[in-house]
XYZ file of C-alpha atoms in Angstrom:
345
model
C -27.095 -57.651 31.810
C -25.648 -55.712 28.292
C -29.501 -55.110 27.542
C -30.441 -53.382 30.579
C -27.844 -50.975 30.476
C -28.145 -50.239 26.779
C -31.844 -49.282 28.033
C -30.674 -47.329 30.946
C -28.029 -44.887 28.371
C -30.761 -44.556 26.331
C -33.248 -42.735 28.841
C -30.225 -41.058 29.888
C -29.085 -39.862 26.545
C -32.462 -38.914 25.441
C -32.989 -36.507 28.407
C -29.120 -34.248 28.175
C -29.474 -31.304 28.274
C -26.571 -28.122 28.377
C -26.266 -24.774 29.499
C -23.085 -23.896 27.733
C -20.812 -25.432 24.911
C -18.457 -26.490 27.815
C -21.111 -28.434 29.209
C -21.897 -30.265 25.717
C -18.688 -31.157 25.228
C -18.210 -32.788 28.761
C -21.223 -34.591 27.004
C -19.424 -35.782 24.373
C -16.335 -36.640 25.897
C -18.848 -38.894 28.586
C -20.745 -41.006 25.989
C -18.796 -40.684 22.733
C -15.171 -40.705 23.639
C -12.734 -43.344 23.408
C -13.150 -43.428 26.836
C -16.774 -43.263 26.810
C -19.576 -45.425 27.853
C -20.859 -46.467 24.792
C -17.390 -47.319 23.692
C -17.134 -49.318 26.620
C -20.722 -51.044 25.950
C -18.533 -51.804 22.651
C -15.941 -53.083 24.530
C -18.250 -55.991 26.424
C -20.194 -57.007 23.208
C -17.423 -59.349 22.304
C -18.593 -61.046 25.501
C -22.590 -61.679 24.758
C -23.230 -64.996 23.662
C -23.631 -65.554 19.480
C -27.230 -65.517 19.745
C -28.059 -62.213 21.284
C -25.367 -60.360 19.308
C -27.336 -59.420 16.347
C -30.021 -57.902 18.691
C -27.479 -55.994 20.840
C -25.154 -55.327 18.222
C -28.304 -53.270 17.147
C -29.082 -51.576 20.518
C -25.940 -50.737 20.655
C -26.283 -48.279 17.390
C -29.334 -46.932 18.264
C -27.491 -45.980 21.552
C -24.808 -44.541 19.608
C -26.745 -43.006 16.988
C -29.701 -40.985 19.562
C -26.132 -39.556 21.628
C -25.384 -38.344 18.321
C -27.861 -36.338 17.476
C -29.300 -35.210 20.707
C -25.199 -33.991 21.213
C -26.020 -32.259 18.111
C -28.625 -30.921 18.374
C -27.962 -29.155 21.997
C -25.082 -27.919 19.801
C -27.418 -26.197 17.187
C -29.490 -24.924 20.019
C -26.861 -22.649 21.953
C -25.147 -21.658 18.380
C -28.696 -20.592 17.547
C -29.507 -19.030 21.208
C -25.935 -17.408 20.957
C -26.443 -15.720 17.176
C -29.877 -14.079 18.754
C -28.110 -13.029 21.676
C -25.830 -10.959 19.902
C -28.794 -9.590 17.282
C -26.765 -12.127 14.816
C -29.239 -14.028 12.498
C -27.548 -16.806 11.446
C -29.895 -18.140 8.925
C -29.278 -14.908 7.092
C -26.862 -15.034 3.716
C -23.393 -13.177 5.034
C -23.048 -9.598 4.118
C -21.680 -8.352 1.194
C -17.962 -7.288 1.699
C -17.860 -3.675 0.895
C -14.605 -3.312 -1.674
C -11.796 -0.508 -1.620
C -10.709 1.596 -4.426
C -7.223 2.713 -5.454
C -5.758 5.530 -2.985
C -5.804 8.824 -5.330
C -2.099 9.376 -4.634
C -1.742 5.920 -6.490
C -4.729 6.872 -9.549
C -2.378 9.802 -10.351
C 1.276 7.859 -9.936
C -0.157 4.925 -12.459
C -1.368 7.485 -14.269
C 1.758 9.286 -14.689
C 3.985 6.306 -15.333
C 1.877 5.054 -17.695
C 2.522 8.099 -19.796
C 6.603 8.223 -19.788
C 6.618 4.639 -20.558
C 4.638 5.641 -23.446
C 7.148 7.380 -24.260
C 10.221 4.882 -23.447
C 10.992 5.172 -19.760
C 11.186 2.844 -17.691
C 10.903 1.872 -13.594
C 13.146 2.750 -11.801
C 13.440 1.746 -7.665
C 16.068 2.384 -4.853
C 15.945 2.582 -0.923
C 14.063 5.193 0.995
C 16.610 5.054 3.967
C 19.915 6.089 1.351
C 23.451 6.935 2.449
C 24.826 11.248 1.684
C 26.696 9.716 -0.798
C 23.407 9.125 -3.316
C 21.512 11.940 -2.075
C 23.819 14.206 -1.638
C 27.399 14.491 -2.613
C 26.446 12.687 -6.510
C 23.358 15.376 -7.143
C 26.096 17.708 -6.870
C 25.188 19.130 -3.308
C 27.527 21.356 -1.115
C 29.168 20.695 1.625
C 27.657 22.950 3.752
C 24.364 22.804 1.870
C 21.059 23.217 3.884
C 19.411 20.481 2.710
C 22.076 18.599 4.882
C 21.131 20.070 8.017
C 18.628 18.823 10.488
C 16.428 21.329 10.251
C 15.522 20.300 6.659
C 16.750 16.326 6.581
C 15.075 13.440 8.508
C 18.864 11.717 10.056
C 18.611 8.218 10.755
C 22.474 7.983 11.427
C 24.995 11.300 11.319
C 29.102 11.366 11.564
C 30.174 15.153 11.781
C 33.682 13.904 11.017
C 32.413 12.251 7.623
C 29.300 13.610 6.009
C 29.704 10.745 3.079
C 28.425 8.247 6.349
C 25.328 10.068 7.674
C 22.408 7.510 6.470
C 19.276 9.789 5.847
C 15.614 9.356 4.764
C 16.197 10.515 1.322
C 14.772 13.669 0.833
C 13.906 13.626 -2.625
C 13.849 10.352 -5.309
C 17.221 11.639 -7.234
C 19.089 8.956 -5.115
C 17.696 6.659 -7.413
C 19.255 8.334 -10.617
C 22.373 8.455 -9.150
C 22.496 5.297 -8.572
C 21.492 3.687 -11.987
C 24.017 6.387 -13.368
C 26.367 4.490 -10.960
C 25.898 1.018 -12.621
C 24.607 1.860 -15.994
C 25.937 3.295 -19.054
C 23.731 5.699 -21.610
C 21.169 5.150 -23.030
C 19.771 5.973 -19.502
C 15.465 6.922 -19.416
C 14.213 6.354 -16.436
C 11.268 7.254 -14.256
C 11.550 7.351 -10.676
C 8.224 7.146 -8.395
C 8.101 7.081 -4.610
C 8.486 8.091 -1.072
C 10.499 11.212 -0.282
C 10.679 12.736 3.980
C 11.416 16.426 4.689
C 11.531 17.957 8.348
C 8.777 20.371 8.058
C 5.587 21.313 9.874
C 2.590 19.570 8.665
C -0.468 21.888 7.493
C -2.503 21.845 4.718
C -0.588 22.846 2.336
C 3.250 20.774 3.403
C 3.475 17.586 5.154
C 7.219 15.754 6.545
C 6.596 13.005 3.389
C 4.839 13.183 0.498
C 5.459 11.533 -2.839
C 8.249 12.504 -5.564
C 7.855 11.347 -9.784
C 11.529 11.989 -11.521
C 12.769 11.569 -14.858
C 16.214 10.989 -16.346
C 17.464 10.693 -20.053
C 21.240 10.549 -20.890
C 22.320 9.649 -24.453
C 24.560 11.488 -26.901
C 23.672 15.245 -28.451
C 20.179 15.528 -25.735
C 19.226 18.541 -25.624
C 16.525 20.779 -23.736
C 14.502 21.099 -26.475
C 13.867 17.404 -26.138
C 13.354 18.241 -22.690
C 10.773 21.008 -23.667
C 9.285 18.296 -25.976
C 8.511 15.659 -23.590
C 6.871 17.573 -20.555
C 4.631 19.212 -23.176
C 3.648 15.701 -24.220
C 2.815 14.455 -20.691
C 0.965 18.197 -19.386
C -1.070 17.681 -22.234
C -1.550 13.826 -21.887
C -2.358 14.804 -17.690
C -4.440 17.693 -17.816
C -5.877 18.159 -21.643
C -4.696 18.907 -25.116
C -5.228 22.820 -25.039
C -2.374 23.000 -21.737
C 0.409 25.445 -22.280
C 3.421 25.267 -20.045
C 5.882 28.131 -19.953
C 9.403 27.315 -18.336
C 10.672 29.907 -15.869
C 14.620 29.776 -14.964
C 15.388 28.933 -11.480
C 18.422 26.614 -9.708
C 18.397 23.172 -8.458
C 22.349 22.039 -7.513
C 22.019 19.015 -9.789
C 20.449 21.236 -13.106
C 22.452 23.380 -15.173
C 20.133 25.514 -16.541
C 17.209 24.897 -14.410
C 13.815 25.933 -14.627
C 10.626 25.467 -13.161
C 7.510 24.507 -15.326
C 3.852 26.052 -15.067
C 1.093 24.989 -17.112
C -2.177 26.835 -17.646
C -4.180 26.951 -15.369
C -6.932 23.826 -16.393
C -10.228 24.981 -13.758
C -10.065 28.838 -15.460
C -8.243 27.978 -18.278
C -5.801 30.670 -17.878
C -8.494 33.474 -17.043
C -7.503 33.816 -13.054
C -9.070 32.432 -10.398
C -8.508 31.902 -7.048
C -6.506 28.487 -7.473
C -4.323 29.948 -9.909
C -3.490 33.302 -7.678
C -5.290 35.070 -10.645
C -2.154 34.543 -12.635
C -3.486 31.948 -15.008
C -0.192 29.908 -14.549
C -0.002 26.706 -11.915
C 4.073 25.499 -10.880
C 3.550 21.083 -11.193
C 8.070 20.666 -11.107
C 11.462 21.550 -12.104
C 13.896 20.200 -14.527
C 16.993 21.353 -16.764
C 19.705 19.668 -18.076
C 21.839 17.583 -16.063
C 25.020 19.104 -14.621
C 27.994 17.726 -16.194
C 29.919 17.341 -12.239
C 26.479 14.909 -11.543
C 27.993 12.595 -14.862
C 31.621 12.453 -13.808
C 29.995 12.054 -10.245
C 28.085 8.727 -11.280
C 31.497 7.515 -14.003
C 29.528 8.831 -17.444
C 32.188 11.018 -19.333
C 30.348 14.723 -19.577
C 32.121 15.264 -22.855
C 30.101 12.828 -24.326
C 27.045 12.453 -23.180
C 24.462 15.090 -22.075
C 20.885 14.251 -20.452
C 17.980 16.220 -18.763
C 16.304 15.387 -15.239
C 12.719 16.780 -14.187
C 10.569 15.902 -10.489
C 7.060 16.554 -9.315
C 5.538 16.020 -6.453
C 2.517 12.852 -6.953
C 0.564 15.675 -4.451
C 0.582 18.604 -6.473
C -0.696 16.553 -9.600
C -3.397 15.218 -7.338
C -4.298 18.641 -6.330
C -4.199 19.942 -9.338
C -6.487 17.135 -10.905
C -8.869 16.847 -8.105
C -8.720 20.348 -6.478
C -8.210 18.577 -2.815
C -7.425 21.856 -0.629
C -5.789 20.047 2.686
C -2.825 18.051 1.842
C -3.286 15.903 4.850
C -6.661 14.162 4.201
C -3.968 12.026 1.695
C -2.887 10.028 5.028
C -5.892 10.118 7.108
C -7.516 6.958 5.503
C -10.652 8.364 6.304
C -13.122 6.512 4.369
C -15.377 9.346 3.450
C -12.570 10.845 1.093
C -10.863 7.943 -0.303
C -14.722 6.810 -1.192
C -15.096 9.970 -3.600
C -12.588 8.337 -6.271
C -14.410 5.322 -6.456
C -14.799 6.061 -9.942
C -11.087 7.216 -10.731
C -9.471 5.008 -13.113
């Protein structure tokens, strides 16, 4: 009789036991699946006489509910036991998630961008894998310039018979300036942050990749005085209102005249210390007036327009602000180092 079958199954499910999750799943399939024993009872329910349907129906429901409760209890017991074996207390609230902070190079890059954005410069970007034309040729590098050698530049694809077809990892973000100049007409006022690559030994003072921010302004009647005033404003915004600057003559293929800019050491106030090598000055960037050859290479009339350009290493600026002695720390992802900048912007 179906009543006897229900009673037998009820005793079975009350005494169900399992040792692991696989056994629990097997019990669920045996009793509660579409082909399980309780489902089979429900299929036989249509053959029950009408006067017994109410009683049988109630007992089948009781059996099904008991089976569900017992199997769920086994699951809960197994999960609790498993958690205790792993040293976990599943009744505890989740551990708080420790939030990260911005990388110091990102902090400083954003600060540099913010300063120049307030002067009217807009962001420009370009590819890190670049062709020789935009990295060297349009920037007035001679065909035999040392920067084109494998000792200085990472070549992705090199063609000895036609250097213009060489593909390199860009060694400066000046390639972005070249792309903007050849596709835009003055006035142009851009800031170009990005990662660059040079074939150098990795030491505490140098790395094979680092970050630059370069700026470019081209318009009619742009002078070296305009450049000096912009750089003075930047230095005082970045390092303090008492900061002084000095410009020393230098050479770059893409600017003429060219200069390197020093700032008064903000650590010793210009009196001389170990950081500034007891000179009172620290070099932070290179700059100059855009060479007319560069303008012409990029399709800009050098007789009508002039401009200035500047470039700085973000790691260098970060070292000055936070006195980080080893450049390798910026790329090692040591959380002990990174957590020191939680209070920075």
